[in-house]
Amino acid sequence: MLGSRGAWGARRLARAWLWGSPGRCPALACAAGAPRRGDRHPQAWPQHPRGRPLGLSAAAVVNSAPRALQPYLRLMRLDRPIGTWLLYLPCTWSIGLAAEPGCFPDWYMLALFGTGAILMRGAGCTINDMWDREYDKKVTRTANRPIAAGNISTFQSFVFLGGQLTLALGVLLCLNYYSIALGAASLLLVVTYPLMKRITYWPQLALGLTFNWGALLGWAAVRGSCDPAVCLPLYFSGVMWTLIYDTIYAHQDKRDDALIGIKSTALLFRDNTKQWLSGFGVAMLGALGLVGANSGQTAPYYTALLAVGAHLARQIYTLDIHTPEDCWNKFTSNRTIGLILFVGIVLGNLWKEKTDTTKKNTESSVEN
């Protein structure tokens, strides 16, 4: 009897080590059925052993939520926040650029747009999964999405979508009238971009036009209207950025997509992907350079552009389009690119005050 208890305890300890130890061997963890780092939608959601303290990751927060709520949180992709970051960051660039020289961005606007990004990304994912529920069942990575797996019915998803859009409207109504009209204009893109993969090999372009609307809206929310000299090249640079990261993302599913008739730039570019991504990267950096020139940016901004260029070059050069895990890792690393640019914008704007003060002091000395 004691021997059987000892064996049971050893097995339980081994399982806990394989799943939970920070230093576990990846090969052993995979053999035990643990999801590999980089898997977007593992085959089954791992259950935490009773008594194990939960981590602070988004996935852990979702797993600790009431069981009835979890499918809705996963439908919003709250367990995978990278998409929310990629939607939110162009908003932060625009808000930062619209700040007065020498000032930090408007923190209220940053918080408001962060809330809106969570809600609109959730609404976009809900619309996408409603359109794609039959396709998702045929793709290994997406078969466990809540609607495809039958955890949420079509009617429930409609009601949930209505709730998200209502809350997002509440956020939008906190802005000025120009921004309200501009934000409402994006709804057509939000609804239709999931359909593009059925009719064109450029659905990533449609996603770029949708995901980077905040580059226009952020400036308008602060200044009351858009400045085309700044907002349009910023929007264009965001679209180029999306073409880079979402093409990388699409390479994860290219085999399944080809079988079921889904189109993507990954299937269009094939082995020429790196050349296309390099071209998009050059266009992105050129547009960001124009943004800096038209908004009077300073040295920290251009330093950040150099860092962004180096990150993109390394990302594209080391990309292995035939390894889904590497594609996922490269895709998620784009959050770093967005944050680097945001920090550069903020520091560049603060530097403007120092530059302006130096010029005034010089002019005063000359006059004296």
Short mmCIF file of C-alpha atoms in Angstrom, two decimals:
data_model
loop_
_atom_site.label_atom_id
_atom_site.label_comp_id
_atom_site.label_asym_id
_atom_site.label_seq_id
_atom_site.Cartn_x
_atom_site.Cartn_y
_atom_site.Cartn_z
CA MET A 1 0.00 0.00 0.00
CA LEU A 2 2.77 2.43 0.92
CA GLY A 3 4.64 1.52 -2.24
CA SER A 4 1.63 2.31 -4.44
CA ARG A 5 1.17 5.68 -2.69
CA GLY A 6 4.84 6.43 -3.26
CA ALA A 7 4.56 5.59 -6.95
CA TRP A 8 1.42 7.74 -7.27
CA GLY A 9 3.19 10.66 -5.59
CA ALA A 10 6.23 10.30 -7.84
CA ARG A 11 4.05 10.34 -10.94
CA ARG A 12 2.22 13.44 -9.69
CA LEU A 13 5.51 15.18 -8.91
CA ALA A 14 6.86 14.30 -12.37
CA ARG A 15 3.77 15.70 -14.07
CA ALA A 16 3.96 18.92 -12.06
CA TRP A 17 7.66 19.26 -12.95
CA LEU A 18 7.04 18.67 -16.63
CA TRP A 19 4.24 21.25 -16.78
CA GLY A 20 5.27 23.84 -14.28
CA SER A 21 9.04 23.99 -13.74
CA PRO A 22 10.65 27.05 -15.29
CA GLY A 23 13.69 25.01 -16.21
CA ARG A 24 11.96 21.94 -17.60
CA CYS A 25 13.41 20.18 -20.62
CA PRO A 26 11.39 21.22 -23.71
CA ALA A 27 11.62 17.77 -25.25
CA LEU A 28 10.26 16.10 -22.10
CA ALA A 29 7.51 18.70 -21.77
CA CYS A 30 6.40 18.13 -25.36
CA ALA A 31 6.49 14.38 -24.88
CA ALA A 32 4.21 14.81 -21.88
CA GLY A 33 1.71 16.69 -24.00
CA ALA A 34 2.55 20.23 -22.94
CA PRO A 35 1.96 22.90 -25.58
CA ARG A 36 5.15 24.13 -27.20
CA ARG A 37 6.04 27.77 -26.81
CA GLY A 38 4.63 29.62 -29.78
CA ASP A 39 1.56 27.41 -30.32
CA ARG A 40 -1.32 29.81 -30.80
CA HIS A 41 -4.15 27.41 -30.28
CA PRO A 42 -3.08 24.18 -28.62
CA GLN A 43 -5.19 21.10 -29.09
CA ALA A 44 -6.45 21.15 -25.53
CA TRP A 45 -6.39 23.79 -22.83
CA PRO A 46 -4.17 22.46 -20.03
CA GLN A 47 -5.75 22.17 -16.61
CA HIS A 48 -3.76 23.58 -13.74
CA PRO A 49 -2.99 21.04 -11.02
CA ARG A 50 -5.01 21.77 -7.90
CA GLY A 51 -3.12 24.03 -5.54
CA ARG A 52 -0.66 25.28 -8.15
CA PRO A 53 -0.30 29.08 -8.03
CA LEU A 54 -1.39 30.72 -11.28
CA GLY A 55 0.97 32.94 -13.23
CA LEU A 56 0.20 36.49 -14.29
CA SER A 57 0.05 35.75 -18.01
CA ALA A 58 -3.09 36.55 -19.97
CA ALA A 59 -3.70 32.84 -20.59
CA ALA A 60 -3.47 32.12 -16.86
CA VAL A 61 -5.97 34.87 -16.09
CA VAL A 62 -8.42 33.42 -18.62
CA ASN A 63 -7.90 29.90 -17.27
CA SER A 64 -8.67 31.13 -13.74
CA ALA A 65 -11.94 32.79 -14.81
CA PRO A 66 -15.31 31.04 -14.21
CA ARG A 67 -15.66 28.14 -16.60
CA ALA A 68 -18.82 29.54 -18.23
CA LEU A 69 -17.00 32.79 -19.02
CA GLN A 70 -13.85 31.26 -20.49
CA PRO A 71 -15.17 30.57 -24.04
CA TYR A 72 -16.17 34.24 -24.40
CA LEU A 73 -12.80 35.46 -23.16
CA ARG A 74 -11.09 33.15 -25.65
CA LEU A 75 -13.42 34.33 -28.39
CA MET A 76 -12.11 37.86 -27.66
CA ARG A 77 -8.55 36.38 -27.70
CA LEU A 78 -7.90 37.82 -24.25
CA ASP A 79 -5.61 34.84 -23.69
CA ARG A 80 -3.60 35.96 -26.77
CA PRO A 81 -3.12 39.73 -26.27
CA ILE A 82 -0.59 40.22 -29.07
CA GLY A 83 -3.38 41.17 -31.50
CA THR A 84 -4.65 43.83 -29.11
CA TRP A 85 -1.14 45.27 -28.88
CA LEU A 86 -0.80 45.41 -32.65
CA LEU A 87 -4.15 47.20 -32.92
CA TYR A 88 -3.36 49.61 -30.07
CA LEU A 89 0.20 50.63 -30.91
CA PRO A 90 -0.59 52.69 -34.06
CA CYS A 91 -3.06 54.62 -31.87
CA THR A 92 -0.28 55.40 -29.40
CA TRP A 93 2.01 56.61 -32.20
CA SER A 94 -0.65 59.03 -33.42
CA ILE A 95 -1.56 60.27 -29.93
CA GLY A 96 2.13 60.77 -29.13
CA LEU A 97 2.78 62.72 -32.34
CA ALA A 98 -0.25 64.94 -31.67
CA ALA A 99 1.04 66.01 -28.24
CA GLU A 100 2.27 69.57 -27.76
CA PRO A 101 6.06 70.03 -28.04
CA GLY A 102 7.77 69.20 -24.77
CA CYS A 103 4.72 67.37 -23.40
CA PHE A 104 3.91 63.75 -22.71
CA PRO A 105 1.03 62.14 -24.64
CA ASP A 106 -2.47 62.56 -23.28
CA TRP A 107 -2.73 59.73 -20.73
CA TYR A 108 -6.52 59.85 -20.75
CA MET A 109 -6.54 59.31 -24.51
CA LEU A 110 -4.03 56.47 -24.23
CA ALA A 111 -6.25 54.75 -21.65
CA LEU A 112 -9.40 55.38 -23.67
CA PHE A 113 -7.87 53.98 -26.85
CA GLY A 114 -6.47 51.00 -24.90
CA THR A 115 -9.99 50.14 -23.75
CA GLY A 116 -11.29 50.60 -27.28
CA ALA A 117 -8.54 48.36 -28.68
CA ILE A 118 -9.53 45.52 -26.34
CA LEU A 119 -13.20 45.83 -27.26
CA MET A 120 -12.74 46.27 -31.01
CA ARG A 121 -10.17 43.50 -31.26
CA GLY A 122 -12.63 41.26 -29.43
CA ALA A 123 -15.44 42.31 -31.76
CA GLY A 124 -13.22 41.75 -34.80
CA CYS A 125 -12.28 38.27 -33.63
CA THR A 126 -15.92 37.45 -32.96
CA ILE A 127 -16.91 38.57 -36.48
CA ASN A 128 -13.96 36.65 -37.95
CA ASP A 129 -14.88 33.44 -36.13
CA MET A 130 -18.53 33.77 -37.11
CA TRP A 131 -17.59 34.09 -40.79
CA ASP A 132 -14.95 31.33 -40.57
CA ARG A 133 -16.60 28.76 -38.30
CA GLU A 134 -16.68 26.08 -41.02
CA TYR A 135 -13.12 26.82 -42.16
CA ASP A 136 -11.81 26.85 -38.60
CA LYS A 137 -13.01 23.28 -38.08
CA LYS A 138 -10.69 22.13 -40.88
CA VAL A 139 -7.53 23.87 -39.63
CA THR A 140 -5.60 22.24 -36.80
CA ARG A 141 -4.60 25.51 -35.15
CA THR A 142 -8.12 26.96 -35.13
CA ALA A 143 -10.29 23.88 -34.58
CA ASN A 144 -10.60 24.62 -30.85
CA ARG A 145 -11.83 28.17 -31.25
CA PRO A 146 -15.06 28.51 -29.23
CA ILE A 147 -17.52 28.84 -32.12
CA ALA A 148 -15.88 26.16 -34.28
CA ALA A 149 -15.72 23.79 -31.30
CA GLY A 150 -19.39 24.36 -30.46
CA ASN A 151 -18.74 26.01 -27.09
CA ILE A 152 -20.65 29.11 -28.20
CA SER A 153 -23.66 29.08 -30.51
CA THR A 154 -24.20 31.46 -33.40
CA PHE A 155 -26.96 33.25 -31.49
CA GLN A 156 -24.77 33.63 -28.41
CA SER A 157 -21.95 35.03 -30.52
CA PHE A 158 -24.34 37.60 -32.06
CA VAL A 159 -25.47 38.73 -28.62
CA PHE A 160 -21.88 38.89 -27.38
CA LEU A 161 -20.83 40.86 -30.46
CA GLY A 162 -23.64 43.33 -29.82
CA GLY A 163 -22.44 43.84 -26.26
CA GLN A 164 -18.86 44.48 -27.35
CA LEU A 165 -19.89 46.95 -30.06
CA THR A 166 -22.17 48.78 -27.62
CA LEU A 167 -19.31 49.23 -25.14
CA ALA A 168 -16.97 50.28 -27.96
CA LEU A 169 -19.56 52.88 -29.04
CA GLY A 170 -19.53 54.22 -25.50
CA VAL A 171 -15.77 54.71 -25.79
CA LEU A 172 -16.11 56.37 -29.20
CA LEU A 173 -18.73 58.81 -27.89
CA CYS A 174 -16.13 60.14 -25.44
CA LEU A 175 -14.29 61.70 -28.41
CA ASN A 176 -15.00 64.83 -30.48
CA TYR A 177 -17.55 64.78 -33.32
CA TYR A 178 -14.92 64.54 -36.05
CA SER A 179 -13.40 61.47 -34.36
CA ILE A 180 -16.81 59.88 -33.84
CA ALA A 181 -17.54 60.11 -37.57
CA LEU A 182 -14.04 58.89 -38.44
CA GLY A 183 -14.27 55.96 -36.04
CA ALA A 184 -17.71 54.95 -37.31
CA ALA A 185 -16.32 54.90 -40.86
CA SER A 186 -14.00 52.03 -39.91
CA LEU A 187 -16.88 49.67 -39.10
CA LEU A 188 -17.26 48.61 -42.74
CA LEU A 189 -13.62 47.49 -42.77
CA VAL A 190 -14.07 45.63 -39.48
CA VAL A 191 -17.03 43.65 -40.84
CA THR A 192 -15.64 42.88 -44.31
CA TYR A 193 -11.93 42.20 -43.84
CA PRO A 194 -12.48 38.58 -42.64
CA LEU A 195 -14.08 37.87 -46.05
CA MET A 196 -11.07 39.01 -48.06
CA LYS A 197 -9.22 35.72 -47.65
CA ARG A 198 -11.92 34.11 -49.79
CA ILE A 199 -11.57 36.45 -52.76
CA THR A 200 -7.99 37.79 -52.87
CA TYR A 201 -4.43 36.78 -52.10
CA TRP A 202 -4.06 40.13 -50.31
CA PRO A 203 -6.23 39.76 -47.19
CA GLN A 204 -3.24 41.06 -45.19
CA LEU A 205 -3.67 44.40 -46.98
CA ALA A 206 -7.32 44.55 -45.90
CA LEU A 207 -6.23 43.76 -42.34
CA GLY A 208 -3.63 46.54 -42.52
CA LEU A 209 -6.22 49.09 -43.62
CA THR A 210 -8.41 48.02 -40.69
CA PHE A 211 -5.85 47.55 -37.92
CA ASN A 212 -4.11 50.89 -38.49
CA TRP A 213 -7.19 53.11 -38.49
CA GLY A 214 -6.05 54.29 -35.07
CA ALA A 215 -3.14 56.09 -36.77
CA LEU A 216 -5.77 58.48 -38.15
CA LEU A 217 -8.13 58.44 -35.20
CA GLY A 218 -5.56 59.11 -32.46
CA TRP A 219 -4.40 62.40 -33.97
CA ALA A 220 -8.00 63.48 -34.64
CA ALA A 221 -9.00 62.73 -31.05
CA VAL A 222 -6.28 65.05 -29.74
CA ARG A 223 -6.27 67.82 -32.38
CA GLY A 224 -9.89 67.75 -33.59
CA SER A 225 -9.05 66.79 -37.19
CA CYS A 226 -6.44 64.93 -39.24
CA ASP A 227 -3.27 66.52 -40.59
CA PRO A 228 -2.75 64.68 -43.91
CA ALA A 229 0.98 65.48 -43.95
CA VAL A 230 1.45 63.45 -40.76
CA CYS A 231 -1.51 61.07 -40.56
CA LEU A 232 -1.45 59.66 -44.09
CA PRO A 233 2.23 58.58 -44.12
CA LEU A 234 1.76 57.24 -40.57
CA TYR A 235 -1.24 55.21 -41.73
CA PHE A 236 0.68 53.96 -44.77
CA SER A 237 3.64 52.90 -42.59
CA GLY A 238 1.26 50.96 -40.34
CA VAL A 239 -0.25 49.16 -43.34
CA MET A 240 3.25 48.17 -44.51
CA TRP A 241 4.03 46.94 -41.00
CA THR A 242 0.88 44.80 -40.97
CA LEU A 243 1.82 43.29 -44.34
CA ILE A 244 5.11 42.23 -42.75
CA TYR A 245 3.86 40.67 -39.53
CA ASP A 246 0.65 39.15 -40.89
CA THR A 247 2.41 37.54 -43.84
CA ILE A 248 4.75 35.93 -41.33
CA TYR A 249 1.71 34.87 -39.30
CA ALA A 250 0.00 33.39 -42.37
CA HIS A 251 2.94 31.07 -43.03
CA GLN A 252 1.85 29.05 -39.98
CA ASP A 253 -1.31 27.86 -41.76
CA LYS A 254 -0.26 27.84 -45.40
CA ARG A 255 -0.63 24.07 -45.86
CA ASP A 256 -4.14 23.96 -44.39
CA ASP A 257 -5.09 27.18 -46.21
CA ALA A 258 -4.03 25.73 -49.56
CA LEU A 259 -6.11 22.60 -48.95
CA ILE A 260 -9.33 24.42 -48.04
CA GLY A 261 -9.02 27.27 -50.55
CA ILE A 262 -8.07 30.15 -48.23
CA LYS A 263 -5.84 32.81 -49.83
CA SER A 264 -3.00 34.78 -48.25
CA THR A 265 0.17 36.67 -49.09
CA ALA A 266 2.09 33.72 -47.65
CA LEU A 267 0.73 31.52 -50.47
CA LEU A 268 1.23 34.30 -53.01
CA PHE A 269 4.85 35.12 -52.11
CA ARG A 270 5.98 31.56 -51.27
CA ASP A 271 9.80 31.38 -51.29
CA ASN A 272 10.04 35.05 -52.31
CA THR A 273 8.56 36.11 -48.97
CA LYS A 274 11.74 37.67 -47.59
CA GLN A 275 12.19 39.87 -50.65
CA TRP A 276 8.61 41.15 -50.35
CA LEU A 277 8.94 41.72 -46.61
CA SER A 278 12.16 43.64 -47.18
CA GLY A 279 10.38 45.90 -49.65
CA PHE A 280 7.54 46.50 -47.17
CA GLY A 281 10.11 47.29 -44.48
CA VAL A 282 11.85 49.90 -46.64
CA ALA A 283 8.48 51.48 -47.46
CA MET A 284 7.53 51.52 -43.77
CA LEU A 285 10.77 53.21 -42.70
CA GLY A 286 10.57 55.72 -45.54
CA ALA A 287 7.03 56.71 -44.56
CA LEU A 288 8.04 57.01 -40.90
CA GLY A 289 10.93 59.24 -41.94
CA LEU A 290 8.43 61.48 -43.75
CA VAL A 291 6.24 61.52 -40.62
CA GLY A 292 9.22 62.72 -38.59
CA ALA A 293 10.09 65.46 -41.08
CA ASN A 294 6.50 66.72 -41.32
CA SER A 295 5.96 66.74 -37.55
CA GLY A 296 9.30 68.33 -36.64
CA GLN A 297 10.63 65.30 -34.82
CA THR A 298 14.05 65.28 -33.19
CA ALA A 299 17.04 62.99 -32.61
CA PRO A 300 15.38 60.42 -30.27
CA TYR A 301 12.72 59.72 -32.90
CA TYR A 302 15.26 59.04 -35.64
CA THR A 303 17.32 56.92 -33.24
CA ALA A 304 14.20 54.84 -32.65
CA LEU A 305 13.75 54.50 -36.42
CA LEU A 306 17.27 53.06 -36.67
CA ALA A 307 16.41 50.56 -33.93
CA VAL A 308 13.16 49.65 -35.70
CA GLY A 309 15.06 49.15 -38.96
CA ALA A 310 17.62 46.91 -37.25
CA HIS A 311 14.88 44.87 -35.59
CA LEU A 312 13.03 44.42 -38.89
CA ALA A 313 16.23 43.44 -40.72
CA ARG A 314 17.09 40.81 -38.14
CA GLN A 315 13.49 39.56 -38.02
CA ILE A 316 13.31 39.08 -41.78
CA TYR A 317 16.85 37.74 -42.21
CA THR A 318 16.47 35.03 -39.53
CA LEU A 319 12.86 34.10 -40.44
CA ASP A 320 12.22 30.44 -41.24
CA ILE A 321 8.93 30.42 -43.12
CA HIS A 322 8.74 26.62 -42.95
CA THR A 323 8.77 26.48 -39.13
CA PRO A 324 5.46 27.57 -37.56
CA GLU A 325 7.03 28.12 -34.14
CA ASP A 326 9.62 30.51 -35.59
CA CYS A 327 6.89 32.33 -37.53
CA TRP A 328 4.92 32.77 -34.31
CA ASN A 329 7.96 34.07 -32.42
CA LYS A 330 8.78 36.56 -35.19
CA PHE A 331 5.15 37.65 -35.35
CA THR A 332 4.92 38.37 -31.63
CA SER A 333 8.25 40.23 -31.64
CA ASN A 334 6.53 43.02 -33.56
CA ARG A 335 5.14 44.33 -30.30
CA THR A 336 8.71 45.35 -29.50
CA ILE A 337 8.91 47.29 -32.77
CA GLY A 338 5.74 49.19 -31.92
CA LEU A 339 6.92 50.00 -28.41
CA ILE A 340 10.34 51.18 -29.62
CA LEU A 341 8.67 53.59 -32.03
CA PHE A 342 6.28 54.87 -29.37
CA VAL A 343 9.13 55.55 -26.94
CA GLY A 344 11.02 57.32 -29.74
CA ILE A 345 8.00 59.52 -30.46
CA VAL A 346 7.57 60.46 -26.79
CA LEU A 347 11.26 61.22 -26.23
CA GLY A 348 11.46 63.06 -29.54
CA ASN A 349 8.54 65.23 -28.54
CA LEU A 350 10.07 66.00 -25.15
CA TRP A 351 13.33 66.86 -26.90
CA LYS A 352 11.51 69.51 -28.95
CA GLU A 353 11.16 71.74 -25.89
CA LYS A 354 14.90 71.54 -25.23
CA THR A 355 15.66 72.34 -28.86
CA ASP A 356 13.21 75.26 -28.94
CA THR A 357 14.64 76.64 -25.68
CA THR A 358 18.19 76.46 -27.07
CA LYS A 359 17.12 78.31 -30.23
CA LYS A 360 15.42 81.05 -28.23
CA ASN A 361 18.49 81.48 -26.01
CA THR A 362 20.73 81.69 -29.06
CA GLU A 363 18.50 84.29 -30.72
CA SER A 364 18.43 86.35 -27.52
CA SER A 365 22.24 86.25 -27.28
CA VAL A 366 22.56 87.42 -30.92
CA GLU A 367 20.12 90.29 -30.37
CA ASN A 368 22.02 91.40 -27.24
#
